[in-house]
Structures are given as structure tokens and as C-alpha cells.
Short mmCIF file of C-alpha atoms in Angstrom, two decimals:
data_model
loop_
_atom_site.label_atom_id
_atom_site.label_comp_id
_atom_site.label_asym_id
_atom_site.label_seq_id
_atom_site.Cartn_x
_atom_site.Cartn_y
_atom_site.Cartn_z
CA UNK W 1 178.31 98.66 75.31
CA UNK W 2 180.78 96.06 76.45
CA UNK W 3 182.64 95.58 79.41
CA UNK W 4 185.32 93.47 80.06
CA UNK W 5 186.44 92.02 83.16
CA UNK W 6 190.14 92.46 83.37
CA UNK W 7 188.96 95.98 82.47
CA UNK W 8 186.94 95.82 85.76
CA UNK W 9 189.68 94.42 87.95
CA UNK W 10 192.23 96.66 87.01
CA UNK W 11 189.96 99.80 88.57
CA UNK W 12 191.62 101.98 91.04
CA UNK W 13 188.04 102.34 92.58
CA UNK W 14 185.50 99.31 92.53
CA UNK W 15 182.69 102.59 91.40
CA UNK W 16 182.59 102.95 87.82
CA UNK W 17 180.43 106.08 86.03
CA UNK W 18 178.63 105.43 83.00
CA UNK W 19 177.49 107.78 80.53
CA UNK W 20 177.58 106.83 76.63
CA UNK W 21 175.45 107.95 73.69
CA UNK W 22 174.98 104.45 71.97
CA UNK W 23 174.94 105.02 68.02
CA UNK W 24 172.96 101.64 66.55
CA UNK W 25 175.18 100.13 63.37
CA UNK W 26 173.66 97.42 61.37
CA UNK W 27 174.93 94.29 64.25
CA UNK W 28 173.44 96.42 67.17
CA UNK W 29 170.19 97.33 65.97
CA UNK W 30 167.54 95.08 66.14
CA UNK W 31 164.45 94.79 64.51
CA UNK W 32 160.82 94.50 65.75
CA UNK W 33 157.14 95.20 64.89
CA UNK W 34 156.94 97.25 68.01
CA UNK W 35 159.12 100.33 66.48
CA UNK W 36 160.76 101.40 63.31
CA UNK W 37 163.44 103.34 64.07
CA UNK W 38 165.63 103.97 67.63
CA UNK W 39 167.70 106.62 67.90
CA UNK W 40 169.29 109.12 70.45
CA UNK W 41 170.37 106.24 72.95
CA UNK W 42 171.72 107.67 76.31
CA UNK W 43 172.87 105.62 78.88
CA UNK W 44 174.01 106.95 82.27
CA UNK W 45 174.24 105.56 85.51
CA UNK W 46 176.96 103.72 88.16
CA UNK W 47 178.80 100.30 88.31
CA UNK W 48 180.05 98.48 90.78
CA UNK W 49 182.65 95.53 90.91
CA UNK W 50 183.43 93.41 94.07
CA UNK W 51 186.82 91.21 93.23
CA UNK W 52 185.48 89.16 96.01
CA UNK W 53 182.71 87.90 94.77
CA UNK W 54 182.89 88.59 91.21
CA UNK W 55 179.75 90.45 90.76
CA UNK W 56 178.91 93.55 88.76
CA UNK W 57 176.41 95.85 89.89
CA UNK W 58 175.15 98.38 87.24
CA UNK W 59 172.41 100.46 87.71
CA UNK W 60 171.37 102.78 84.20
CA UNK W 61 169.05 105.29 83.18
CA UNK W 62 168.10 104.89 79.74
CA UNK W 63 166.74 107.78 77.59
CA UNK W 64 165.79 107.66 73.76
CA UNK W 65 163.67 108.30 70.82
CA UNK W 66 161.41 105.59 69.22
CA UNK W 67 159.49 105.81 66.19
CA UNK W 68 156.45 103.53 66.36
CA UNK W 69 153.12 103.60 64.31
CA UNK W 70 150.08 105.39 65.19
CA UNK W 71 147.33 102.90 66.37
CA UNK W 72 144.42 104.43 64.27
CA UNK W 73 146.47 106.10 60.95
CA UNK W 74 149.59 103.35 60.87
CA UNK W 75 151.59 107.27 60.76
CA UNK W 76 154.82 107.26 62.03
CA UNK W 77 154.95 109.03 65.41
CA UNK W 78 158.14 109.43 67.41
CA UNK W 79 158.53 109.03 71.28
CA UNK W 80 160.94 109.84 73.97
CA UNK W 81 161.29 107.14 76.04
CA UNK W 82 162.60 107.16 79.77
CA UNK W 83 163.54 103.82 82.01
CA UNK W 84 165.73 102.18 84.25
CA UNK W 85 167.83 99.41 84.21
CA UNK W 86 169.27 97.31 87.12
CA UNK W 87 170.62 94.11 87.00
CA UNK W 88 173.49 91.93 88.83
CA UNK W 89 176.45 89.95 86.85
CA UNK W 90 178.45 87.15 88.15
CA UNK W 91 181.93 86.11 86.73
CA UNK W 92 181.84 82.57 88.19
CA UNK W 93 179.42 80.28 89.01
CA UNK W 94 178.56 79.67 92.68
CA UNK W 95 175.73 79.07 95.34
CA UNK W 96 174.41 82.62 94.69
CA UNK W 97 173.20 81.97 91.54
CA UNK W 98 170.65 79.11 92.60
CA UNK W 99 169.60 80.85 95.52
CA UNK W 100 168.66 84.46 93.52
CA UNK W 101 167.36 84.02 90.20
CA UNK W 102 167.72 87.27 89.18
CA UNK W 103 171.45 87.10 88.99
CA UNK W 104 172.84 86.51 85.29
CA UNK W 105 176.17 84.56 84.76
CA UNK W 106 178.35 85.78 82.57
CA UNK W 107 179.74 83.10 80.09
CA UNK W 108 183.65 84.56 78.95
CA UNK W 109 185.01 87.50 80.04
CA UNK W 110 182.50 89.51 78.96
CA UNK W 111 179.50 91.90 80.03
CA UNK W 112 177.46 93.25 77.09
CA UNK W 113 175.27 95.48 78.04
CA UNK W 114 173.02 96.11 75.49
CA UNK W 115 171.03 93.49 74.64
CA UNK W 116 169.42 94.42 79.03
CA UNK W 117 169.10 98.15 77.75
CA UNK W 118 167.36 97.03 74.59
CA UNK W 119 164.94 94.67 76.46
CA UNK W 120 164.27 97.82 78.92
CA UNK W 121 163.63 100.36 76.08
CA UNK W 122 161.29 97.71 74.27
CA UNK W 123 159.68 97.08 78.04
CA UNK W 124 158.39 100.50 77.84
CA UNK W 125 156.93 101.22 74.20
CA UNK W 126 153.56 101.50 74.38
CA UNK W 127 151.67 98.72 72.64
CA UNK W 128 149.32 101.33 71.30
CA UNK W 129 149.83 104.82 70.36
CA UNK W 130 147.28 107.19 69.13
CA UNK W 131 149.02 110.15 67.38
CA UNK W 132 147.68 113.48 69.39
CA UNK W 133 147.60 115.61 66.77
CA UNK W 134 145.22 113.63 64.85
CA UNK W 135 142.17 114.76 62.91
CA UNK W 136 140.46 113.01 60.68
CA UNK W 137 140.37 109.10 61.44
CA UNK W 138 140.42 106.96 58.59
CA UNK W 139 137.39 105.32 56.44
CA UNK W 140 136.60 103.29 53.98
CA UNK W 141 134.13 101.24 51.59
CA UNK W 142 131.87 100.49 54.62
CA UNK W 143 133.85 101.28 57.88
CA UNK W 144 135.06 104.61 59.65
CA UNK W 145 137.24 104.65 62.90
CA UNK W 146 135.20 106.71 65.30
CA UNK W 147 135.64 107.81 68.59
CA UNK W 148 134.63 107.20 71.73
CA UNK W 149 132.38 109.72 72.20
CA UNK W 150 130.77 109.26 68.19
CA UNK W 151 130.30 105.59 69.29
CA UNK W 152 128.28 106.61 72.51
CA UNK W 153 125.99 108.86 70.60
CA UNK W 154 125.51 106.88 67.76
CA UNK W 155 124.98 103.73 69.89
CA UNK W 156 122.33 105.65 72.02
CA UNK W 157 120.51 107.58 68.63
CA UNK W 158 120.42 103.45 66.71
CA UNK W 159 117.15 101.55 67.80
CA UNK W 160 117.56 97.88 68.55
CA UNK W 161 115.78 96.55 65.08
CA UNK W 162 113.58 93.76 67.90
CA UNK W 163 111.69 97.01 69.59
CA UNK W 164 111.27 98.59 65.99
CA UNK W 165 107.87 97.60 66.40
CA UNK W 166 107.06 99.03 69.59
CA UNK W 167 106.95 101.90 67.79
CA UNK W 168 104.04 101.23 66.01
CA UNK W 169 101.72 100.92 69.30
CA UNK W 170 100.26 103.66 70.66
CA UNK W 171 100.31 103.79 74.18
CA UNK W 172 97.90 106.06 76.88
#
């Protein structure tokens, strides 16, 4: 999602409306351990360009679909993701820029958009998800996953091995 700024200039209105599906082709899709697959990108939201200043204005909403693993099973579960994106882009550089840091110069003529709406998407994937239709957690040769409530009891029914023989005394 690219905008250019000649594009911007030439607006009858400084307000521009935004609303793109973004379809991911091998050079815009990125890969990370967070997800596996991102699809369903929609992007809506307003612009706004002051020739004055030469600064963009965007402000998005972002909606999609991310496949990420399941915490416990390493299954494949797939999200919906909501978030928003604001962010300030500056043509030229001036004083502005060293007095707000959260301004982003634009080097060329250029605004590309997506690499903000990716960082905003991978913002708000969960770090761990936990599948909620699962069952049966996995075991092995020596381990099981159990829950929280398993882990309570079992903690609680387990004797610490150091009283093991306090059992032995009989007490009046």
C-alpha cells in the first residue's frame, strides 16, 4: 500500500478515504515465528495531507486473519485480529521532527504503508494461544501437560517426601 506524494498534492481535497483488501505476494509477506499464515488484510480509515507543512496524517483500522500455533498442541489455530494504526509522515526535514519523535521522515517520494500495518497486526498476536476447543493435552515418556486445576489437586493429594515420616508417629 503505497502512496506517492505528487499523488497527494494533486488532491482536490487534502481528506483522503482508505479502504483496500491487501492480498500478500511473495515481496509483501513476511515471515515470523509468531504466525504462519496472514490472510484477509483490510485496511480502512482517513488521510490527511497539509501542502504546508508536508505532513501526512493517516489514521487505519486494520482487520485480518492469522494463523498461529496452539501453545499446548503446536495445532494450527486461526485468529481474527482487530487494531489501529496512527502515525504522522513528513516529506521534508525540519524542526518538527527533533522536537516530536514520533514523526517518521519519509526518504523519496514515497509513503509505504505496510511495513506500519504489519508491525500493528504483529503488535497484537498473542504470544500464547491455547486452542479452545482442546481436549486431550499432550503426553509423553514421562511428562503430561495438565491443567491448572489437575496441578492444584495433584499438588495438594502429593506429600512432601521430608514429612513422610511424620506419618509414622502416632499422635494423642
Amino acid at each position: 500500500m503505497k502512496l506517492h506524494r505528487y499523488d497527494l498534492e494533486d488532491l482536490e481535497n487534502p481528506y483522503l478515504t482508505i479502504s483496500e483488501h491487501i492480498e500478500l505476494d511473495d515481496q509483501s509477506y513476511i515471515e515470523h515465528e509468531r504466525y504462519s499464515d496472514m490472510k484477509d488484510i483490510y485496511v480502512s480509515g482517513h488521510g490527511f495531507y497539509d501542502s504546508k507543512s508536508n505532513e501526512f496524517i493517516v489514521g487505519l483500522d486494520i482487520t485480518c486473519s492469522v494463523t498461529v500455533p496452539c501453545a499446548i498442541s503446536l495445532v494450527p489455530i486461526e485468529i481474527d485480529i482487530e487494531t489501529k494504526l496512527s502515525e504522522t509522515f513528513m516529506f521534508e526535514d525540519n524542526d518538527l521532527l527533533e522536537e516530536d519523535e514520533d514523526l517518521i521522515l519519509v526518504e523519496g517520494l514515497e509513503i509505504d504503508l505496510w511495513p506500519f500495518i504489519w508491525s500493528a497486526i504483529l503488535a497484537e498476536i498473542p504470544i500464547k494461544v491455547v486452542d479452545p476447543e482442546l481436549e486431550t493435552y499432550p503426553s509423553g515418556d514421562g511428562w503430561r501437560v495438565l491443567t491448572e486445576e489437575d496441578y492444584t489437586k495433584e499438588k495438594e493429594e502429593t506429600l512432601d517426601p521430608r514429612l513422610a515420616k511424620l506419618k509414622q508417629f502416632k499422635f494423642d
